PDB file of C-alpha atoms in Angstrom:
ATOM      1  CA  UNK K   1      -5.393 -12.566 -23.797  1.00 52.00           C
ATOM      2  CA  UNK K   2      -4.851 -11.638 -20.074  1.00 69.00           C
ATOM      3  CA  UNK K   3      -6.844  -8.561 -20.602  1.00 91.00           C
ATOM      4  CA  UNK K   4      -9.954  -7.378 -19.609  1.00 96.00           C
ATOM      5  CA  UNK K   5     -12.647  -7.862 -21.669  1.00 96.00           C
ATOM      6  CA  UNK K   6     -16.269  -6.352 -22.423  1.00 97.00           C
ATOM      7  CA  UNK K   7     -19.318  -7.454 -24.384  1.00 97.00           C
ATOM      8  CA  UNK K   8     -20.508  -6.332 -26.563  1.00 97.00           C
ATOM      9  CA  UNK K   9     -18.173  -3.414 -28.200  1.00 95.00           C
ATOM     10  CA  UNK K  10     -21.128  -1.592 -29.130  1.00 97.00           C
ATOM     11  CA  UNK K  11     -24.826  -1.485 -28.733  1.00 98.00           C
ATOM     12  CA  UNK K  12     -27.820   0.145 -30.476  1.00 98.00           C
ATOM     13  CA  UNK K  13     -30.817   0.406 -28.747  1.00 98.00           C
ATOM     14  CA  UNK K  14     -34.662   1.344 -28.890  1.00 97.00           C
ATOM     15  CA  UNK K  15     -35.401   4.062 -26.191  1.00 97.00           C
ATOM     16  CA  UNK K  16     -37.108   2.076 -23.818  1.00 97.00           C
ATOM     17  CA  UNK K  17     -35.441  -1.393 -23.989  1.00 98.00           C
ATOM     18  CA  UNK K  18     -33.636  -3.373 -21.357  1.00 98.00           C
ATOM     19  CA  UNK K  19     -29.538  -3.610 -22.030  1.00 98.00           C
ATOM     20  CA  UNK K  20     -26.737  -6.014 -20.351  1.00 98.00           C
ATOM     21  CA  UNK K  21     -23.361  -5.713 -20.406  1.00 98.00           C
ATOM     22  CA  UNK K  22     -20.903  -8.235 -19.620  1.00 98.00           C
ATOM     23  CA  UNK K  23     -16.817  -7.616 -17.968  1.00 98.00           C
ATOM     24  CA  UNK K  24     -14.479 -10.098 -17.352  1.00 97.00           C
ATOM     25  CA  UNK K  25     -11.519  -9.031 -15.691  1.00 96.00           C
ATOM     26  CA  UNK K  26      -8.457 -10.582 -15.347  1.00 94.00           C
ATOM     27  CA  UNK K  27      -8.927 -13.165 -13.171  1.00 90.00           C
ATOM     28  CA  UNK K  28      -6.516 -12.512 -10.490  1.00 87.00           C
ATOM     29  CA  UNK K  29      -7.965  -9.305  -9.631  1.00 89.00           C
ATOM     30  CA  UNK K  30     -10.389  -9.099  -6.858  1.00 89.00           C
ATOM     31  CA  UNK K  31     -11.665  -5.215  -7.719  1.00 90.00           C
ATOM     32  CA  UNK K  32     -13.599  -4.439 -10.143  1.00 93.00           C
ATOM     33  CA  UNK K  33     -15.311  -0.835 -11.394  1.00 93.00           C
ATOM     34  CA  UNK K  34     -17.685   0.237 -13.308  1.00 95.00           C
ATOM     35  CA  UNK K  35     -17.383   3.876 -15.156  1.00 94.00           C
ATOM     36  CA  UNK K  36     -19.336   5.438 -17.288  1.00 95.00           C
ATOM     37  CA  UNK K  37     -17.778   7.987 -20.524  1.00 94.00           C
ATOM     38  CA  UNK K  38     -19.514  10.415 -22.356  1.00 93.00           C
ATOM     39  CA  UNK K  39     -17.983  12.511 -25.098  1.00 89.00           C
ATOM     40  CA  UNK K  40     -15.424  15.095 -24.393  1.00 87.00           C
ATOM     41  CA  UNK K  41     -15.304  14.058 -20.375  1.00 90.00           C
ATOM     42  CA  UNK K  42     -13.038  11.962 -18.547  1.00 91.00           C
ATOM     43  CA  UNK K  43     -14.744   8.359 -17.013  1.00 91.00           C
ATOM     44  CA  UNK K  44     -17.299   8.830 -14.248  1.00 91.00           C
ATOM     45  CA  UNK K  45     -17.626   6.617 -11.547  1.00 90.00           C
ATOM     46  CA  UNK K  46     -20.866   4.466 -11.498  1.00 93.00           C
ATOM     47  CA  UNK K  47     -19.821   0.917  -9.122  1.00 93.00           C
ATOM     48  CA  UNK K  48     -17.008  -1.401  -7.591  1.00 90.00           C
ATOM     49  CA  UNK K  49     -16.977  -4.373  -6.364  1.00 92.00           C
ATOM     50  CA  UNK K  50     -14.632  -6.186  -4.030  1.00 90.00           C
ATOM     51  CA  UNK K  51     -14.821 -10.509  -5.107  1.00 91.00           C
ATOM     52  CA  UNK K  52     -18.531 -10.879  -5.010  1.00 92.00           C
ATOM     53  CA  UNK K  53     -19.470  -8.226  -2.756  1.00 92.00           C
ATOM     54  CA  UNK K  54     -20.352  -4.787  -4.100  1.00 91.00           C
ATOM     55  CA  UNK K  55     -19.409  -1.874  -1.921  1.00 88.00           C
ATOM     56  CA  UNK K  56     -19.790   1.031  -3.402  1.00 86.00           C
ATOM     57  CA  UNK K  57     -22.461   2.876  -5.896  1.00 88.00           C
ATOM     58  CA  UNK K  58     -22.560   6.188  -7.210  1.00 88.00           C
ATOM     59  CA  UNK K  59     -25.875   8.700  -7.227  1.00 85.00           C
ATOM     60  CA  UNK K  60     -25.436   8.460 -10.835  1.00 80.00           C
ATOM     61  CA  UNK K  61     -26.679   4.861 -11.020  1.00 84.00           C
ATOM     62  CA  UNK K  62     -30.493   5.300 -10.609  1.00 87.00           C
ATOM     63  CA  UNK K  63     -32.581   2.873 -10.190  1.00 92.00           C
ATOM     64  CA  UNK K  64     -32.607   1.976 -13.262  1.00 95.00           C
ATOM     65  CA  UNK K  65     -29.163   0.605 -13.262  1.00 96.00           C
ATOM     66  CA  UNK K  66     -27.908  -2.579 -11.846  1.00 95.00           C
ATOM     67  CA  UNK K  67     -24.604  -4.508 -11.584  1.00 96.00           C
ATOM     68  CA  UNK K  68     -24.014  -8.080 -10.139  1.00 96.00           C
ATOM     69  CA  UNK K  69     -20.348  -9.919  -9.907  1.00 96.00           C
ATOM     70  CA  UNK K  70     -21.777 -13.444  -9.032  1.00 91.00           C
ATOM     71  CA  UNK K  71     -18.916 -15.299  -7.670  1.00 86.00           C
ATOM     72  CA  UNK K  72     -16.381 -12.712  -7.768  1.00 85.00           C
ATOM     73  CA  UNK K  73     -15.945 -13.177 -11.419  1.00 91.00           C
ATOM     74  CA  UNK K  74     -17.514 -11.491 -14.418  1.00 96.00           C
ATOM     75  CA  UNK K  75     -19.744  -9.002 -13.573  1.00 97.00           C
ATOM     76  CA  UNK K  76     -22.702  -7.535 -15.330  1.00 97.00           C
ATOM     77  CA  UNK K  77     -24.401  -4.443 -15.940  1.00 97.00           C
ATOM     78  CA  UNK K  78     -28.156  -3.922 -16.876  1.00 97.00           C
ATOM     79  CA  UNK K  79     -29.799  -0.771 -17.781  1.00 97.00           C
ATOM     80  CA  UNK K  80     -33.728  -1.172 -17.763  1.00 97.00           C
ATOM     81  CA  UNK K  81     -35.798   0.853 -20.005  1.00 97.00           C
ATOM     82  CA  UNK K  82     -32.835   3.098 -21.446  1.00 97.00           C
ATOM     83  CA  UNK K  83     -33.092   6.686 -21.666  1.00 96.00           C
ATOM     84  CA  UNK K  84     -31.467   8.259 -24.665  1.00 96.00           C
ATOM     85  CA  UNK K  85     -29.355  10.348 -21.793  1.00 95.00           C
ATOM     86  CA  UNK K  86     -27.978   6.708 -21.039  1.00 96.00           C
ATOM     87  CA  UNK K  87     -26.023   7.011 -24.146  1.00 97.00           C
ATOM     88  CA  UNK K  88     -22.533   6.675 -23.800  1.00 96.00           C
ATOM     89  CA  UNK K  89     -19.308   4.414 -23.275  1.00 97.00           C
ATOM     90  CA  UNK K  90     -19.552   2.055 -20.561  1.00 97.00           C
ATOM     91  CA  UNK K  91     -16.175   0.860 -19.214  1.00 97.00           C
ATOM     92  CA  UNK K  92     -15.233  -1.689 -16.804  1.00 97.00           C
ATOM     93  CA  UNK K  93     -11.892  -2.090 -14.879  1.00 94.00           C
ATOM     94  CA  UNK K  94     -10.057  -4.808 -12.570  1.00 93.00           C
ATOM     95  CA  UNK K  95      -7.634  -4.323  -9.756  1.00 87.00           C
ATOM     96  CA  UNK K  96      -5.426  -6.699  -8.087  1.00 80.00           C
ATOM     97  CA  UNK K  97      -4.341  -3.583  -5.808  1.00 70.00           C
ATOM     98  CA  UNK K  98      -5.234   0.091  -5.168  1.00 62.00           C
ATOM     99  CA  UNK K  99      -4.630   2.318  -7.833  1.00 62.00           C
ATOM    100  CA  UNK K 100      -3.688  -0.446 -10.470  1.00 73.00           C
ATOM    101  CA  UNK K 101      -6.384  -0.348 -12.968  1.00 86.00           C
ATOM    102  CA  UNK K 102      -6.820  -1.772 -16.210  1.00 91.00           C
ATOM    103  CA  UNK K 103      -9.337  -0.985 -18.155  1.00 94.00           C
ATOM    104  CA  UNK K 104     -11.550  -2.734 -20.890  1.00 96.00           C
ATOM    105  CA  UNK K 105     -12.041  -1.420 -24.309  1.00 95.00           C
ATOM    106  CA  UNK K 106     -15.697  -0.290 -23.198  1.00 96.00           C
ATOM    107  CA  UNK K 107     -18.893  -0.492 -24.673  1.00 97.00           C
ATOM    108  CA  UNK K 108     -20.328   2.284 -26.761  1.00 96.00           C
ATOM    109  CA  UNK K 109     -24.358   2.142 -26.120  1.00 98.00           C
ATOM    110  CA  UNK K 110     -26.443   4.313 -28.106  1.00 97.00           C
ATOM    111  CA  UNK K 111     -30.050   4.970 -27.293  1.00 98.00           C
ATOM    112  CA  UNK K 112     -32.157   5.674 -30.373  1.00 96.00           C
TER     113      UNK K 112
ATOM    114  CA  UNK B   1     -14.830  17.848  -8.495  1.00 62.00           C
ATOM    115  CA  UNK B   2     -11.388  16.488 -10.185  1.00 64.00           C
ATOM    116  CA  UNK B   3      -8.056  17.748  -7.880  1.00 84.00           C
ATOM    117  CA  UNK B   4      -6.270  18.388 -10.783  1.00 92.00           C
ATOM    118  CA  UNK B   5      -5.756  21.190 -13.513  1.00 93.00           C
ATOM    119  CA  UNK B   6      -4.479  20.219 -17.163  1.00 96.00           C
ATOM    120  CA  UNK B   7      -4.068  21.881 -20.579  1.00 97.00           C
ATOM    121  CA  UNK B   8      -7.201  21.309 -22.865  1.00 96.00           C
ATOM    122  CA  UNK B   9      -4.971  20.364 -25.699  1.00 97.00           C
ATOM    123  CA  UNK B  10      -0.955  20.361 -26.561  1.00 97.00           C
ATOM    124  CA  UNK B  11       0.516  19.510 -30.120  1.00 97.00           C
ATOM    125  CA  UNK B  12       4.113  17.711 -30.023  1.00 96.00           C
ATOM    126  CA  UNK B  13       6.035  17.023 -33.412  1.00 97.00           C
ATOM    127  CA  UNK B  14       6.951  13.302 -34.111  1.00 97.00           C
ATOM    128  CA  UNK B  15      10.479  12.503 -32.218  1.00 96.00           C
ATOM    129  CA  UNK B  16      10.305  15.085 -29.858  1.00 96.00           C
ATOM    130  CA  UNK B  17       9.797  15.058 -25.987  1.00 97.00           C
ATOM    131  CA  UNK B  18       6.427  15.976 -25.287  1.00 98.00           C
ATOM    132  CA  UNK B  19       5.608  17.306 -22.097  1.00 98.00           C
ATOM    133  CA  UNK B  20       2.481  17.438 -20.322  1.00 98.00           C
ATOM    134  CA  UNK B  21       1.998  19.890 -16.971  1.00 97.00           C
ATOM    135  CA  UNK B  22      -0.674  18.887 -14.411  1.00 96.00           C
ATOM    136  CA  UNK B  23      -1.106  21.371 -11.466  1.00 95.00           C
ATOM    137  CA  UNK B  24      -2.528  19.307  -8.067  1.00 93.00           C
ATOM    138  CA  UNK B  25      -2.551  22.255  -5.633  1.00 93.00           C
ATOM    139  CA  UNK B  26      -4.627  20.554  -2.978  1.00 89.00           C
ATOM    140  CA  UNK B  27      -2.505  17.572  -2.831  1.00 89.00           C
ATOM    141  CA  UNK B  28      -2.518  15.653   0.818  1.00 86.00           C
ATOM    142  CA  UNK B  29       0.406  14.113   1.890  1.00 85.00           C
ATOM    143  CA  UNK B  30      -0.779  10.491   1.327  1.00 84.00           C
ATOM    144  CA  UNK B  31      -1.955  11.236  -2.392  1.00 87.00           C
ATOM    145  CA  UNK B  32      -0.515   9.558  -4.912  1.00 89.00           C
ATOM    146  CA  UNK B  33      -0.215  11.273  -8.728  1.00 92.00           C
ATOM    147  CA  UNK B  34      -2.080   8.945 -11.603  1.00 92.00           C
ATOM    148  CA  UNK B  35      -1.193   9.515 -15.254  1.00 95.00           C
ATOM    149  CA  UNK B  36      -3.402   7.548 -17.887  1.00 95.00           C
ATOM    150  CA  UNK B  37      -3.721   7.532 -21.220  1.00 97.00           C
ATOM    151  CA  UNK B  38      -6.814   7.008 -23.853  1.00 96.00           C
ATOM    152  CA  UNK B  39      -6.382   6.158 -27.532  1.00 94.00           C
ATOM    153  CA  UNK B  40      -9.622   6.865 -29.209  1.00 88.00           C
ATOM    154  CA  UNK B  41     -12.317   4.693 -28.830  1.00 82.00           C
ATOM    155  CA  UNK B  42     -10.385   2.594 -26.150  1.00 90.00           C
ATOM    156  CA  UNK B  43     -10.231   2.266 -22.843  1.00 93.00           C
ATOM    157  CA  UNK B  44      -8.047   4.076 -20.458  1.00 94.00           C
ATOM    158  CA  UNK B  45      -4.485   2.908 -19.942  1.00 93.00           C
ATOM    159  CA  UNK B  46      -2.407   3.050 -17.059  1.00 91.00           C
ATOM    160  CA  UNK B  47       1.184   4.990 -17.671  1.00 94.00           C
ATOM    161  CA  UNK B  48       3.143   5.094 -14.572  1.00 93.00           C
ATOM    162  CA  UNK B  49       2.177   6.801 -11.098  1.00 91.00           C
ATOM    163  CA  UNK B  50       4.592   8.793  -7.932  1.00 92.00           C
ATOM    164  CA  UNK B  51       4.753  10.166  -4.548  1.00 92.00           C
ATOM    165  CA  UNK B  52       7.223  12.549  -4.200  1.00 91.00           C
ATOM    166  CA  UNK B  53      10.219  10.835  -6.164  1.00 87.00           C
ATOM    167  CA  UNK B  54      10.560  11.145 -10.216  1.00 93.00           C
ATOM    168  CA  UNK B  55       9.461   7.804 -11.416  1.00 95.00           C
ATOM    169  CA  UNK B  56      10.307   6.252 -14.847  1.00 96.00           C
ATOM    170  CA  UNK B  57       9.011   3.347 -17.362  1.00 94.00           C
ATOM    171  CA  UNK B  58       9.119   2.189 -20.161  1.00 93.00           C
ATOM    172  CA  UNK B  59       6.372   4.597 -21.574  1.00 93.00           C
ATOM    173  CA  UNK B  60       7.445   7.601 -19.719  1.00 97.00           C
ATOM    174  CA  UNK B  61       8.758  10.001 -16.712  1.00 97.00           C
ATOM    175  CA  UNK B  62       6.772  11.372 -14.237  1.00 97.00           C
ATOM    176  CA  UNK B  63       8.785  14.560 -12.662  1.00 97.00           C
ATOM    177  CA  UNK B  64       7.150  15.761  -9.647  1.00 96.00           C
ATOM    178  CA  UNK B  65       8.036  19.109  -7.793  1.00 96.00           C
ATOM    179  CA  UNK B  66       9.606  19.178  -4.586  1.00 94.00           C
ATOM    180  CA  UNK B  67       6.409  20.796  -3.031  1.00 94.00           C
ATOM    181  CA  UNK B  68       3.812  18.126  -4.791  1.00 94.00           C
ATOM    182  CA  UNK B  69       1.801  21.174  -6.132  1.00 94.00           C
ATOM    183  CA  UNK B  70       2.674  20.104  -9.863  1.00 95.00           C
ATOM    184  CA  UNK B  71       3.946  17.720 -11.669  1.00 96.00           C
ATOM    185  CA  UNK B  72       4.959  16.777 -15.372  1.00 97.00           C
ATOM    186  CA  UNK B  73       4.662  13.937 -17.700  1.00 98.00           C
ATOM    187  CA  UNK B  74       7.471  13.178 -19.771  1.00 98.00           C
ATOM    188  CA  UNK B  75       7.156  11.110 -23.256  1.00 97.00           C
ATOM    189  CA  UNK B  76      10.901  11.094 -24.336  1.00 96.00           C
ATOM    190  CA  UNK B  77      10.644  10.832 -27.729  1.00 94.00           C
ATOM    191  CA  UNK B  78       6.777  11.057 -29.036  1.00 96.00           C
ATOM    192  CA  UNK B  79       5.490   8.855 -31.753  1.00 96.00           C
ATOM    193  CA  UNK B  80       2.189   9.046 -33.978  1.00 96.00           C
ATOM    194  CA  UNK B  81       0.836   6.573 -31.712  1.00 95.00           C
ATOM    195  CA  UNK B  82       0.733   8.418 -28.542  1.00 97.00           C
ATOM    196  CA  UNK B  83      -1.732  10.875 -29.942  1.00 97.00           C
ATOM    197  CA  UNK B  84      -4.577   9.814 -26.863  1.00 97.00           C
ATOM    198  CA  UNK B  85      -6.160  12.669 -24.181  1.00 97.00           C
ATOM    199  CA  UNK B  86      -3.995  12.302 -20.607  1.00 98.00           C
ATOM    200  CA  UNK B  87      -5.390  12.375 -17.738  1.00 96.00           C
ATOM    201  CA  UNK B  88      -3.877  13.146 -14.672  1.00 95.00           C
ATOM    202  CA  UNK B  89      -5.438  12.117 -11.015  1.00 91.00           C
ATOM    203  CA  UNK B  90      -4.506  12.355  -7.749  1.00 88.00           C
ATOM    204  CA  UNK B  91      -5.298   9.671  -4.911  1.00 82.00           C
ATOM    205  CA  UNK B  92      -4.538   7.855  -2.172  1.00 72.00           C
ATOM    206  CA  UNK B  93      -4.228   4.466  -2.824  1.00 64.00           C
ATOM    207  CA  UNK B  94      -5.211   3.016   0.993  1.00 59.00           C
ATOM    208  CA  UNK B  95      -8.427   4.953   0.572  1.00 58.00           C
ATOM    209  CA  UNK B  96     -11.257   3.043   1.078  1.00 53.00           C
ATOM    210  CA  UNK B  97     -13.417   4.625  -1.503  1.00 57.00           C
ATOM    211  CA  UNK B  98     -11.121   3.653  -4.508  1.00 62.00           C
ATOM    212  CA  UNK B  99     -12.634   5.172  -7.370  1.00 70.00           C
ATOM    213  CA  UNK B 100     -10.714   7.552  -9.856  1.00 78.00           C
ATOM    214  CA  UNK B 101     -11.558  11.267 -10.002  1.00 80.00           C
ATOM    215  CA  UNK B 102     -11.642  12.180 -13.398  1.00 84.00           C
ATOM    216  CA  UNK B 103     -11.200  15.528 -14.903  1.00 85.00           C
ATOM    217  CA  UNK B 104     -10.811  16.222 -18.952  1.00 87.00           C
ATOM    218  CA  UNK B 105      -7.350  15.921 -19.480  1.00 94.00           C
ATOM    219  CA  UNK B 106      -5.131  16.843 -21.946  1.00 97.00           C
ATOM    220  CA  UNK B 107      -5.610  15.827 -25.788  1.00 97.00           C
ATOM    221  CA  UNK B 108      -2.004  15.599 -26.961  1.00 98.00           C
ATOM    222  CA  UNK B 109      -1.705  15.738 -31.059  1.00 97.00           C
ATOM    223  CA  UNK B 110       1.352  14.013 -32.205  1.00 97.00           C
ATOM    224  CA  UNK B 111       2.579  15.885 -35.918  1.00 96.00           C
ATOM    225  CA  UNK B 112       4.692  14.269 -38.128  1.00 94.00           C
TER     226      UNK B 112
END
């Protein structure tokens, strides 16, 4: 599968907890993004990275949020103590050009 | 704030063209027009993207008007399967900041 992929597909968490997620793009593309879906709304914009280097962060990621791309391959995306307002689908994307996305399946966090 | 203006919702019977309208008044010169696609519960997929010219795929037709204010997407002859919300987006793909600018889209409902 030349895909992009995303770990888990869905997560259940305590209010409170620390989450990761994981992306791997397809590994030819140098861009990747993260965005962030709740229900009823198109995909909001949260980060991107260019290889390793990660140039661009919304407001919407407090400082709660992190993402790294060590390498310029997978990246990951931690949420420390989640909020039950951090509930939603969490998608990552790859580019090998502007505008070309693909996107990952997602994953659906819920914060109990 | 998204640049473009789409139907909440459109129904299309099985084997017919369905047709979905996206007004992009503001349009610059340099912006491209984005159509994706989401099936529920997966991520968004790309469907085929123009300037100025009609375009066409193998998924669909994307119909632009000769002023770039609006533009149509095209699905020849609908099937169950494309049943997803569209979204419709307008960018420039040499922008530096290259994140998508989503609005709601359009839910299309496929009938048998």
């Amino acid at each position: 599968d030349t895909g992009v992929s995303q770990d888990p597909r869905h997560k259940i968490t305590k209010r409170g907890q620390n989450v990761t997620f994981r992306c791997d793009p397809i590994s030819e593309h140098n861009r990747l993004y993260w965005y962030r879906q709740t229900l009823g709304q198109g995909p909001e914009f949260l980060t991107y990275f260019q290889n390793e280097a990660q140039l661009e962060k919304s407001r919407l990621l407090s400082d709660r949020f992190s993402a790294e791309r060590p390498k310029g391959s997978f990246s990951t995306l931690e949420i420390q103590r989640t909020e039950q307002g951090d509930s939603a689908m969490y998608l990552c994307a790859s580019s090998g050009r502007p505008g070309g996305y693909t996107f990952g399946s997602g994953t659906r966090l819920t914060v109990v | 704030d998204a640049k473009t203006t789409q139907p909440p919702s459109m129904d299309c019977a099985e084997g017919r063209a369905a047709n979905l309208p996206c007004n992009h008044s503001t349009i610059s010169g340099n912006e491209y027009v984005y159509w994706y696609r989401q099936i529920h519960s997966q991520g968004p997929q790309y469907i085929i993207h123009g300037l100025k010219n009609n375009e066409t795929n193998e998924m669909a037709s994307l119909i632009i008007t000769e002023d770039r204010k609006s533009s149509t997407l095209i699905l020849p002859h609908a099937t169950l399967r494309d049943t997803a919300v569209y979204y419709c987006i307008v960018r420039a793909p040499m922008d530096s900041n290259y994140q998508l600018i989503w609005g709601a889209g359009t839910k299309l409902i496929i009938k048998p």
